[in-house]
Amino acid sequence: MSTMLHEFFQYDFIRIALVAILLMTPMYGMVGTLVVEKKMAYFSDALGHSALTGIAVGVICQVVDSQVAMIGYAVVFALLLNQIRFRGKASTDTIISVCASVSLAAGLAILSRGGNFSNYASLLVGDVLSMSRKDLVMLLILLVIAVIYYIFCVNASLAVTIHPTLAKAKGYRVRLLENLFAVLVAVMVTLSIRWIGILLINALLILPAAASRNIASNMRQHLCLSIVFSVLSGLLGLFLSYFVNVATGPVIVIFAGILYFATLVYSAFVRE
């Protein structure tokens, strides 16, 4: 066992990936609880898919840094979704699904022109082992922002979710809170896409929080267990993927899925 651990930690890129997992997974576990409580599971998925459109817009506008284009487009897209949701009569899931489908189709059409889509195929599954120390600094800043949001806005955000009219009557700025949360999720998702992948980013955000909700009896337990499940999935996924030589993102999601089904079985049979 000690030989395996020594082999695992001898490479600099593994140590960077480990620190990244320890920064990224608590953030996703924490914010994921609000996404689950708000029943916005499609939201991060839509933002992930919109990243391709962000890159396409960046190509058209000749933006040098594709990540800047992705973040900018995702923020605008998230705020637009909120405005449509506030004013529309259709359900949130319907609005998100329609907008995401159209946005993704537009992005694919633009990027596939001339047969160049293969240049962006790596974004589909991501590569956490490709991270740099500069990426770690960005993750740390984002984690601090997420913690600050959670400390100061979680109660108001939950109140808005449970009863928007009553929350507004109590003086909460409903649209501001919802827009702040949308921007936070948009930045989180787009920053992580290169490392986790468009196809898997939603699972990392939703599965640990959903697993926690299966067995938690209050919001504090929901938060703590979500973070624990997220970190555990990340560490096990990184460790196993290295030794079996497969992509890290899918293995992390597999472990998160195992935890979800385990807690689902526990809540349905054992706890009863």
C-alpha atoms as a PDB file:
ATOM      1  CA  MET A   1       0.000   0.000   0.000  1.00  0.00           C
ATOM      2  CA  SER A   2       2.805   2.419   0.905  1.00  0.00           C
ATOM      3  CA  THR A   3       4.489   1.665  -2.428  1.00  0.00           C
ATOM      4  CA  MET A   4       1.288   2.511  -4.295  1.00  0.00           C
ATOM      5  CA  LEU A   5       0.901   5.782  -2.405  1.00  0.00           C
ATOM      6  CA  HIS A   6       4.545   6.694  -3.039  1.00  0.00           C
ATOM      7  CA  GLU A   7       4.066   6.031  -6.747  1.00  0.00           C
ATOM      8  CA  PHE A   8       0.838   8.038  -6.723  1.00  0.00           C
ATOM      9  CA  PHE A   9       2.347  11.157  -5.125  1.00  0.00           C
ATOM     10  CA  GLN A  10       5.701  11.225  -6.922  1.00  0.00           C
ATOM     11  CA  TYR A  11       4.339  13.148  -9.908  1.00  0.00           C
ATOM     12  CA  ASP A  12       3.733  16.888  -9.746  1.00  0.00           C
ATOM     13  CA  PHE A  13       0.625  16.756 -11.959  1.00  0.00           C
ATOM     14  CA  ILE A  14      -0.970  14.252  -9.563  1.00  0.00           C
ATOM     15  CA  ARG A  15      -0.323  16.498  -6.574  1.00  0.00           C
ATOM     16  CA  ILE A  16      -1.842  19.463  -8.431  1.00  0.00           C
ATOM     17  CA  ALA A  17      -4.875  17.361  -9.389  1.00  0.00           C
ATOM     18  CA  LEU A  18      -5.278  16.250  -5.761  1.00  0.00           C
ATOM     19  CA  VAL A  19      -5.297  19.843  -4.501  1.00  0.00           C
ATOM     20  CA  ALA A  20      -7.759  20.726  -7.262  1.00  0.00           C
ATOM     21  CA  ILE A  21     -10.095  17.933  -6.163  1.00  0.00           C
ATOM     22  CA  LEU A  22      -9.885  19.152  -2.559  1.00  0.00           C
ATOM     23  CA  LEU A  23     -10.840  22.670  -3.700  1.00  0.00           C
ATOM     24  CA  MET A  24     -13.423  21.766  -6.318  1.00  0.00           C
ATOM     25  CA  THR A  25     -15.453  19.024  -4.647  1.00  0.00           C
ATOM     26  CA  PRO A  26     -16.378  20.885  -1.420  1.00  0.00           C
ATOM     27  CA  MET A  27     -17.522  23.810  -3.553  1.00  0.00           C
ATOM     28  CA  TYR A  28     -19.708  21.576  -5.701  1.00  0.00           C
ATOM     29  CA  GLY A  29     -21.039  19.718  -2.679  1.00  0.00           C
ATOM     30  CA  MET A  30     -21.998  23.002  -1.040  1.00  0.00           C
ATOM     31  CA  VAL A  31     -23.593  24.761  -4.019  1.00  0.00           C
ATOM     32  CA  GLY A  32     -25.188  21.503  -5.161  1.00  0.00           C
ATOM     33  CA  THR A  33     -27.400  21.462  -2.073  1.00  0.00           C
ATOM     34  CA  LEU A  34     -29.021  24.715  -3.195  1.00  0.00           C
ATOM     35  CA  VAL A  35     -29.365  23.477  -6.774  1.00  0.00           C
ATOM     36  CA  VAL A  36     -31.162  20.370  -5.508  1.00  0.00           C
ATOM     37  CA  GLU A  37     -33.361  22.328  -3.087  1.00  0.00           C
ATOM     38  CA  LYS A  38     -34.289  24.770  -5.847  1.00  0.00           C
ATOM     39  CA  LYS A  39     -35.096  21.855  -8.187  1.00  0.00           C
ATOM     40  CA  MET A  40     -32.714  23.270 -10.795  1.00  0.00           C
ATOM     41  CA  ALA A  41     -30.958  20.043 -11.747  1.00  0.00           C
ATOM     42  CA  TYR A  42     -31.173  20.941 -15.441  1.00  0.00           C
ATOM     43  CA  PHE A  43     -29.628  24.346 -14.845  1.00  0.00           C
ATOM     44  CA  SER A  44     -25.959  23.345 -14.588  1.00  0.00           C
ATOM     45  CA  ASP A  45     -26.414  20.859 -17.426  1.00  0.00           C
ATOM     46  CA  ALA A  46     -27.740  23.629 -19.657  1.00  0.00           C
ATOM     47  CA  LEU A  47     -24.847  25.896 -18.680  1.00  0.00           C
ATOM     48  CA  GLY A  48     -22.370  23.134 -19.441  1.00  0.00           C
ATOM     49  CA  HIS A  49     -23.814  22.611 -22.897  1.00  0.00           C
ATOM     50  CA  SER A  50     -23.853  26.357 -23.499  1.00  0.00           C
ATOM     51  CA  ALA A  51     -20.065  26.381 -23.094  1.00  0.00           C
ATOM     52  CA  LEU A  52     -19.706  25.176 -26.678  1.00  0.00           C
ATOM     53  CA  THR A  53     -21.796  28.111 -27.826  1.00  0.00           C
ATOM     54  CA  GLY A  54     -19.601  30.409 -25.734  1.00  0.00           C
ATOM     55  CA  ILE A  55     -16.534  29.107 -27.542  1.00  0.00           C
ATOM     56  CA  ALA A  56     -18.318  29.557 -30.871  1.00  0.00           C
ATOM     57  CA  VAL A  57     -19.174  33.165 -30.010  1.00  0.00           C
ATOM     58  CA  GLY A  58     -15.547  33.672 -29.002  1.00  0.00           C
ATOM     59  CA  VAL A  59     -14.390  32.323 -32.368  1.00  0.00           C
ATOM     60  CA  ILE A  60     -16.739  34.679 -34.217  1.00  0.00           C
ATOM     61  CA  CYS A  61     -15.660  37.664 -32.086  1.00  0.00           C
ATOM     62  CA  GLN A  62     -11.992  36.590 -32.287  1.00  0.00           C
ATOM     63  CA  VAL A  63     -11.593  36.263 -28.514  1.00  0.00           C
ATOM     64  CA  VAL A  64      -8.125  34.837 -27.838  1.00  0.00           C
ATOM     65  CA  ASP A  65      -8.941  33.116 -24.521  1.00  0.00           C
ATOM     66  CA  SER A  66     -11.767  30.604 -25.027  1.00  0.00           C
ATOM     67  CA  GLN A  67     -12.391  30.404 -21.277  1.00  0.00           C
ATOM     68  CA  VAL A  68     -13.205  34.119 -21.141  1.00  0.00           C
ATOM     69  CA  ALA A  69     -15.704  33.587 -23.958  1.00  0.00           C
ATOM     70  CA  MET A  70     -17.244  30.589 -22.163  1.00  0.00           C
ATOM     71  CA  ILE A  71     -17.644  32.425 -18.853  1.00  0.00           C
ATOM     72  CA  GLY A  72     -19.020  35.574 -20.469  1.00  0.00           C
ATOM     73  CA  TYR A  73     -21.567  33.666 -22.522  1.00  0.00           C
ATOM     74  CA  ALA A  74     -22.558  31.408 -19.601  1.00  0.00           C
ATOM     75  CA  VAL A  75     -23.220  34.397 -17.324  1.00  0.00           C
ATOM     76  CA  VAL A  76     -25.370  36.108 -19.963  1.00  0.00           C
ATOM     77  CA  PHE A  77     -27.130  32.804 -20.713  1.00  0.00           C
ATOM     78  CA  ALA A  78     -27.837  32.164 -17.014  1.00  0.00           C
ATOM     79  CA  LEU A  79     -29.265  35.650 -16.490  1.00  0.00           C
ATOM     80  CA  LEU A  80     -31.366  35.295 -19.644  1.00  0.00           C
ATOM     81  CA  LEU A  81     -32.758  31.986 -18.385  1.00  0.00           C
ATOM     82  CA  ASN A  82     -33.719  33.659 -15.126  1.00  0.00           C
ATOM     83  CA  GLN A  83     -35.468  36.530 -16.883  1.00  0.00           C
ATOM     84  CA  ILE A  84     -37.452  34.122 -19.047  1.00  0.00           C
ATOM     85  CA  ARG A  85     -38.269  32.044 -15.972  1.00  0.00           C
ATOM     86  CA  PHE A  86     -39.475  35.105 -14.045  1.00  0.00           C
ATOM     87  CA  ARG A  87     -41.732  36.265 -16.863  1.00  0.00           C
ATOM     88  CA  GLY A  88     -42.768  32.990 -18.509  1.00  0.00           C
ATOM     89  CA  LYS A  89     -45.649  30.683 -17.712  1.00  0.00           C
ATOM     90  CA  ALA A  90     -43.862  27.451 -18.640  1.00  0.00           C
ATOM     91  CA  SER A  91     -42.083  25.374 -16.008  1.00  0.00           C
ATOM     92  CA  THR A  92     -38.430  26.046 -15.229  1.00  0.00           C
ATOM     93  CA  ASP A  93     -37.308  22.680 -16.603  1.00  0.00           C
ATOM     94  CA  THR A  94     -39.126  23.317 -19.884  1.00  0.00           C
ATOM     95  CA  ILE A  95     -37.578  26.764 -20.313  1.00  0.00           C
ATOM     96  CA  ILE A  96     -34.091  25.521 -19.513  1.00  0.00           C
ATOM     97  CA  SER A  97     -34.404  22.510 -21.819  1.00  0.00           C
ATOM     98  CA  VAL A  98     -35.598  24.570 -24.791  1.00  0.00           C
ATOM     99  CA  CYS A  99     -32.962  27.292 -24.380  1.00  0.00           C
ATOM    100  CA  ALA A 100     -30.156  24.781 -23.797  1.00  0.00           C
ATOM    101  CA  SER A 101     -31.093  22.732 -26.862  1.00  0.00           C
ATOM    102  CA  VAL A 102     -31.171  25.755 -29.155  1.00  0.00           C
ATOM    103  CA  SER A 103     -27.943  27.148 -27.688  1.00  0.00           C
ATOM    104  CA  LEU A 104     -26.125  23.816 -27.998  1.00  0.00           C
ATOM    105  CA  ALA A 105     -27.307  23.333 -31.581  1.00  0.00           C
ATOM    106  CA  ALA A 106     -26.063  26.803 -32.533  1.00  0.00           C
ATOM    107  CA  GLY A 107     -22.683  26.156 -30.927  1.00  0.00           C
ATOM    108  CA  LEU A 108     -22.268  22.783 -32.632  1.00  0.00           C
ATOM    109  CA  ALA A 109     -23.248  24.239 -36.001  1.00  0.00           C
ATOM    110  CA  ILE A 110     -20.665  27.020 -35.740  1.00  0.00           C
ATOM    111  CA  LEU A 111     -17.816  24.897 -34.365  1.00  0.00           C
ATOM    112  CA  SER A 112     -18.361  22.035 -36.822  1.00  0.00           C
ATOM    113  CA  ARG A 113     -18.019  24.326 -39.820  1.00  0.00           C
ATOM    114  CA  GLY A 114     -15.117  23.082 -41.891  1.00  0.00           C
ATOM    115  CA  GLY A 115     -14.819  19.876 -39.860  1.00  0.00           C
ATOM    116  CA  ASN A 116     -12.995  21.546 -36.974  1.00  0.00           C
ATOM    117  CA  PHE A 117     -15.075  20.178 -34.081  1.00  0.00           C
ATOM    118  CA  SER A 118     -12.388  17.599 -33.235  1.00  0.00           C
ATOM    119  CA  ASN A 119     -10.348  20.492 -31.805  1.00  0.00           C
ATOM    120  CA  TYR A 120     -12.941  20.861 -29.041  1.00  0.00           C
ATOM    121  CA  ALA A 121     -13.761  17.186 -28.402  1.00  0.00           C
ATOM    122  CA  SER A 122     -11.554  17.125 -25.273  1.00  0.00           C
ATOM    123  CA  LEU A 123     -14.061  19.417 -23.544  1.00  0.00           C
ATOM    124  CA  LEU A 124     -16.656  16.649 -23.535  1.00  0.00           C
ATOM    125  CA  VAL A 125     -14.936  14.593 -20.802  1.00  0.00           C
ATOM    126  CA  GLY A 126     -12.268  16.995 -19.529  1.00  0.00           C
ATOM    127  CA  ASP A 127      -8.899  16.206 -17.952  1.00  0.00           C
ATOM    128  CA  VAL A 128      -8.266  17.101 -14.311  1.00  0.00           C
ATOM    129  CA  LEU A 129      -4.637  15.966 -14.679  1.00  0.00           C
ATOM    130  CA  SER A 130      -3.951  18.869 -17.049  1.00  0.00           C
ATOM    131  CA  MET A 131      -4.419  21.519 -14.364  1.00  0.00           C
ATOM    132  CA  SER A 132      -1.752  24.091 -13.522  1.00  0.00           C
ATOM    133  CA  ARG A 133      -0.946  26.032 -10.357  1.00  0.00           C
ATOM    134  CA  LYS A 134      -2.630  29.069 -11.915  1.00  0.00           C
ATOM    135  CA  ASP A 135      -5.831  27.018 -12.182  1.00  0.00           C
ATOM    136  CA  LEU A 136      -5.563  26.194  -8.471  1.00  0.00           C
ATOM    137  CA  VAL A 137      -5.499  29.893  -7.615  1.00  0.00           C
ATOM    138  CA  MET A 138      -8.678  30.455  -9.638  1.00  0.00           C
ATOM    139  CA  LEU A 139     -10.358  27.519  -7.895  1.00  0.00           C
ATOM    140  CA  LEU A 140      -9.359  28.833  -4.472  1.00  0.00           C
ATOM    141  CA  ILE A 141     -10.803  32.275  -5.243  1.00  0.00           C
ATOM    142  CA  LEU A 142     -14.017  30.701  -6.508  1.00  0.00           C
ATOM    143  CA  LEU A 143     -14.284  28.486  -3.412  1.00  0.00           C
ATOM    144  CA  VAL A 144     -13.939  31.543  -1.156  1.00  0.00           C
ATOM    145  CA  ILE A 145     -16.667  33.345  -3.132  1.00  0.00           C
ATOM    146  CA  ALA A 146     -18.947  30.299  -2.877  1.00  0.00           C
ATOM    147  CA  VAL A 147     -18.398  30.066   0.895  1.00  0.00           C
ATOM    148  CA  ILE A 148     -19.148  33.786   1.324  1.00  0.00           C
ATOM    149  CA  TYR A 149     -22.333  33.429  -0.721  1.00  0.00           C
ATOM    150  CA  TYR A 150     -23.417  30.432   1.315  1.00  0.00           C
ATOM    151  CA  ILE A 151     -22.753  32.137   4.658  1.00  0.00           C
ATOM    152  CA  PHE A 152     -24.587  35.350   3.850  1.00  0.00           C
ATOM    153  CA  CYS A 153     -27.240  34.287   1.340  1.00  0.00           C
ATOM    154  CA  VAL A 154     -28.244  30.685   2.038  1.00  0.00           C
ATOM    155  CA  ASN A 155     -31.164  31.469   4.376  1.00  0.00           C
ATOM    156  CA  ALA A 156     -32.546  34.145   2.075  1.00  0.00           C
ATOM    157  CA  SER A 157     -32.052  31.920  -0.970  1.00  0.00           C
ATOM    158  CA  LEU A 158     -33.919  29.039   0.671  1.00  0.00           C
ATOM    159  CA  ALA A 159     -36.713  31.403   1.732  1.00  0.00           C
ATOM    160  CA  VAL A 160     -37.043  32.579  -1.860  1.00  0.00           C
ATOM    161  CA  THR A 161     -37.184  28.957  -3.005  1.00  0.00           C
ATOM    162  CA  ILE A 162     -39.821  27.861  -0.479  1.00  0.00           C
ATOM    163  CA  HIS A 163     -42.142  30.877  -0.713  1.00  0.00           C
ATOM    164  CA  PRO A 164     -41.069  33.680  -3.111  1.00  0.00           C
ATOM    165  CA  THR A 165     -44.043  35.927  -2.318  1.00  0.00           C
ATOM    166  CA  LEU A 166     -43.497  35.730   1.442  1.00  0.00           C
ATOM    167  CA  ALA A 167     -39.755  36.249   0.994  1.00  0.00           C
ATOM    168  CA  LYS A 168     -40.435  39.381  -1.048  1.00  0.00           C
ATOM    169  CA  ALA A 169     -42.847  40.624   1.623  1.00  0.00           C
ATOM    170  CA  LYS A 170     -40.094  40.204   4.221  1.00  0.00           C
ATOM    171  CA  GLY A 171     -37.824  42.464   2.202  1.00  0.00           C
ATOM    172  CA  TYR A 172     -35.668  39.908   0.393  1.00  0.00           C
ATOM    173  CA  ARG A 173     -34.613  41.007  -3.086  1.00  0.00           C
ATOM    174  CA  VAL A 174     -35.809  37.891  -4.858  1.00  0.00           C
ATOM    175  CA  ARG A 175     -34.501  38.570  -8.353  1.00  0.00           C
ATOM    176  CA  LEU A 176     -31.125  39.770  -7.103  1.00  0.00           C
ATOM    177  CA  LEU A 177     -30.655  36.616  -5.032  1.00  0.00           C
ATOM    178  CA  GLU A 178     -31.694  34.365  -7.900  1.00  0.00           C
ATOM    179  CA  ASN A 179     -29.424  36.192 -10.343  1.00  0.00           C
ATOM    180  CA  LEU A 180     -26.447  36.044  -7.972  1.00  0.00           C
ATOM    181  CA  PHE A 181     -26.939  32.310  -7.582  1.00  0.00           C
ATOM    182  CA  ALA A 182     -27.259  31.848 -11.346  1.00  0.00           C
ATOM    183  CA  VAL A 183     -24.015  33.749 -11.954  1.00  0.00           C
ATOM    184  CA  LEU A 184     -22.205  31.731  -9.264  1.00  0.00           C
ATOM    185  CA  VAL A 185     -23.268  28.426 -10.829  1.00  0.00           C
ATOM    186  CA  ALA A 186     -22.422  29.697 -14.324  1.00  0.00           C
ATOM    187  CA  VAL A 187     -18.869  30.651 -13.356  1.00  0.00           C
ATOM    188  CA  MET A 188     -18.357  27.411 -11.394  1.00  0.00           C
ATOM    189  CA  VAL A 189     -19.507  25.240 -14.262  1.00  0.00           C
ATOM    190  CA  THR A 190     -17.580  26.987 -17.026  1.00  0.00           C
ATOM    191  CA  LEU A 191     -14.352  27.138 -15.018  1.00  0.00           C
ATOM    192  CA  SER A 192     -14.543  23.400 -14.329  1.00  0.00           C
ATOM    193  CA  ILE A 193     -15.492  22.186 -17.806  1.00  0.00           C
ATOM    194  CA  ARG A 194     -11.887  21.794 -19.016  1.00  0.00           C
ATOM    195  CA  TRP A 195     -11.180  19.489 -16.062  1.00  0.00           C
ATOM    196  CA  ILE A 196     -14.449  17.579 -15.587  1.00  0.00           C
ATOM    197  CA  GLY A 197     -16.079  17.786 -19.014  1.00  0.00           C
ATOM    198  CA  ILE A 198     -19.335  19.058 -20.470  1.00  0.00           C
ATOM    199  CA  LEU A 199     -21.004  15.646 -20.304  1.00  0.00           C
ATOM    200  CA  LEU A 200     -20.193  15.087 -16.612  1.00  0.00           C
ATOM    201  CA  ILE A 201     -20.257  18.504 -14.957  1.00  0.00           C
ATOM    202  CA  ASN A 202     -23.922  18.307 -14.016  1.00  0.00           C
ATOM    203  CA  ALA A 203     -23.455  14.921 -12.345  1.00  0.00           C
ATOM    204  CA  LEU A 204     -20.661  16.252 -10.126  1.00  0.00           C
ATOM    205  CA  LEU A 205     -22.912  19.081  -8.978  1.00  0.00           C
ATOM    206  CA  ILE A 206     -26.104  17.066  -8.476  1.00  0.00           C
ATOM    207  CA  LEU A 207     -25.206  13.516  -7.386  1.00  0.00           C
ATOM    208  CA  PRO A 208     -23.478  14.219  -4.025  1.00  0.00           C
ATOM    209  CA  ALA A 209     -26.219  16.663  -3.011  1.00  0.00           C
ATOM    210  CA  ALA A 210     -28.948  14.253  -4.107  1.00  0.00           C
ATOM    211  CA  ALA A 211     -27.274  11.398  -2.209  1.00  0.00           C
ATOM    212  CA  SER A 212     -27.079  13.570   0.884  1.00  0.00           C
ATOM    213  CA  ARG A 213     -30.726  14.532   0.610  1.00  0.00           C
ATOM    214  CA  ASN A 214     -31.702  10.848   0.649  1.00  0.00           C
ATOM    215  CA  ILE A 215     -30.539  10.449   4.255  1.00  0.00           C
ATOM    216  CA  ALA A 216     -30.272  13.959   5.730  1.00  0.00           C
ATOM    217  CA  SER A 217     -32.919  15.029   8.228  1.00  0.00           C
ATOM    218  CA  ASN A 218     -32.139  18.771   8.145  1.00  0.00           C
ATOM    219  CA  MET A 219     -30.330  21.356   6.042  1.00  0.00           C
ATOM    220  CA  ARG A 220     -27.124  21.218   8.094  1.00  0.00           C
ATOM    221  CA  GLN A 221     -26.850  17.466   7.609  1.00  0.00           C
ATOM    222  CA  HIS A 222     -27.681  17.915   3.942  1.00  0.00           C
ATOM    223  CA  LEU A 223     -24.794  20.360   3.532  1.00  0.00           C
ATOM    224  CA  CYS A 224     -22.223  18.373   5.523  1.00  0.00           C
ATOM    225  CA  LEU A 225     -23.019  15.025   3.920  1.00  0.00           C
ATOM    226  CA  SER A 226     -23.070  16.553   0.447  1.00  0.00           C
ATOM    227  CA  ILE A 227     -19.559  17.921   0.939  1.00  0.00           C
ATOM    228  CA  VAL A 228     -18.336  14.605   2.383  1.00  0.00           C
ATOM    229  CA  PHE A 229     -19.820  12.606  -0.502  1.00  0.00           C
ATOM    230  CA  SER A 230     -18.408  15.016  -3.072  1.00  0.00           C
ATOM    231  CA  VAL A 231     -14.883  14.961  -1.606  1.00  0.00           C
ATOM    232  CA  LEU A 232     -14.974  11.179  -1.173  1.00  0.00           C
ATOM    233  CA  SER A 233     -16.066  10.659  -4.782  1.00  0.00           C
ATOM    234  CA  GLY A 234     -13.340  12.989  -6.011  1.00  0.00           C
ATOM    235  CA  LEU A 235     -10.523  11.347  -4.047  1.00  0.00           C
ATOM    236  CA  LEU A 236     -11.567   7.781  -4.863  1.00  0.00           C
ATOM    237  CA  GLY A 237     -12.079   8.700  -8.517  1.00  0.00           C
ATOM    238  CA  LEU A 238      -8.651  10.332  -8.814  1.00  0.00           C
ATOM    239  CA  PHE A 239      -6.892   7.432  -7.066  1.00  0.00           C
ATOM    240  CA  LEU A 240      -8.597   4.639  -9.013  1.00  0.00           C
ATOM    241  CA  SER A 241      -8.415   6.360 -12.404  1.00  0.00           C
ATOM    242  CA  TYR A 242      -4.645   6.713 -12.050  1.00  0.00           C
ATOM    243  CA  PHE A 243      -4.048   3.013 -11.395  1.00  0.00           C
ATOM    244  CA  VAL A 244      -6.502   1.659 -13.987  1.00  0.00           C
ATOM    245  CA  ASN A 245      -5.447   4.301 -16.543  1.00  0.00           C
ATOM    246  CA  VAL A 246      -8.853   5.770 -17.415  1.00  0.00           C
ATOM    247  CA  ALA A 247     -10.214   9.330 -17.498  1.00  0.00           C
ATOM    248  CA  THR A 248     -10.657  10.784 -14.002  1.00  0.00           C
ATOM    249  CA  GLY A 249     -13.964  12.617 -14.510  1.00  0.00           C
ATOM    250  CA  PRO A 250     -16.052   9.555 -15.395  1.00  0.00           C
ATOM    251  CA  VAL A 251     -14.656   7.563 -12.451  1.00  0.00           C
ATOM    252  CA  ILE A 252     -15.506  10.395 -10.033  1.00  0.00           C
ATOM    253  CA  VAL A 253     -19.064  10.428 -11.346  1.00  0.00           C
ATOM    254  CA  ILE A 254     -19.307   6.625 -11.071  1.00  0.00           C
ATOM    255  CA  PHE A 255     -18.376   6.784  -7.379  1.00  0.00           C
ATOM    256  CA  ALA A 256     -20.855   9.631  -6.842  1.00  0.00           C
ATOM    257  CA  GLY A 257     -23.523   7.511  -8.527  1.00  0.00           C
ATOM    258  CA  ILE A 258     -22.703   4.531  -6.301  1.00  0.00           C
ATOM    259  CA  LEU A 259     -23.096   6.729  -3.223  1.00  0.00           C
ATOM    260  CA  TYR A 260     -26.425   8.017  -4.521  1.00  0.00           C
ATOM    261  CA  PHE A 261     -27.879   4.551  -5.048  1.00  0.00           C
ATOM    262  CA  ALA A 262     -26.452   3.335  -1.727  1.00  0.00           C
ATOM    263  CA  THR A 263     -28.167   6.164   0.162  1.00  0.00           C
ATOM    264  CA  LEU A 264     -31.345   5.624  -1.846  1.00  0.00           C
ATOM    265  CA  VAL A 265     -31.443   1.964  -0.800  1.00  0.00           C
ATOM    266  CA  TYR A 266     -30.610   2.900   2.788  1.00  0.00           C
ATOM    267  CA  SER A 267     -33.396   5.483   2.978  1.00  0.00           C
ATOM    268  CA  ALA A 268     -35.925   3.148   1.347  1.00  0.00           C
ATOM    269  CA  PHE A 269     -35.234  -0.035   3.299  1.00  0.00           C
ATOM    270  CA  VAL A 270     -32.758   0.239   6.184  1.00  0.00           C
ATOM    271  CA  ARG A 271     -34.000   3.476   7.754  1.00  0.00           C
ATOM    272  CA  GLU A 272     -37.624   2.390   7.402  1.00  0.00           C
END
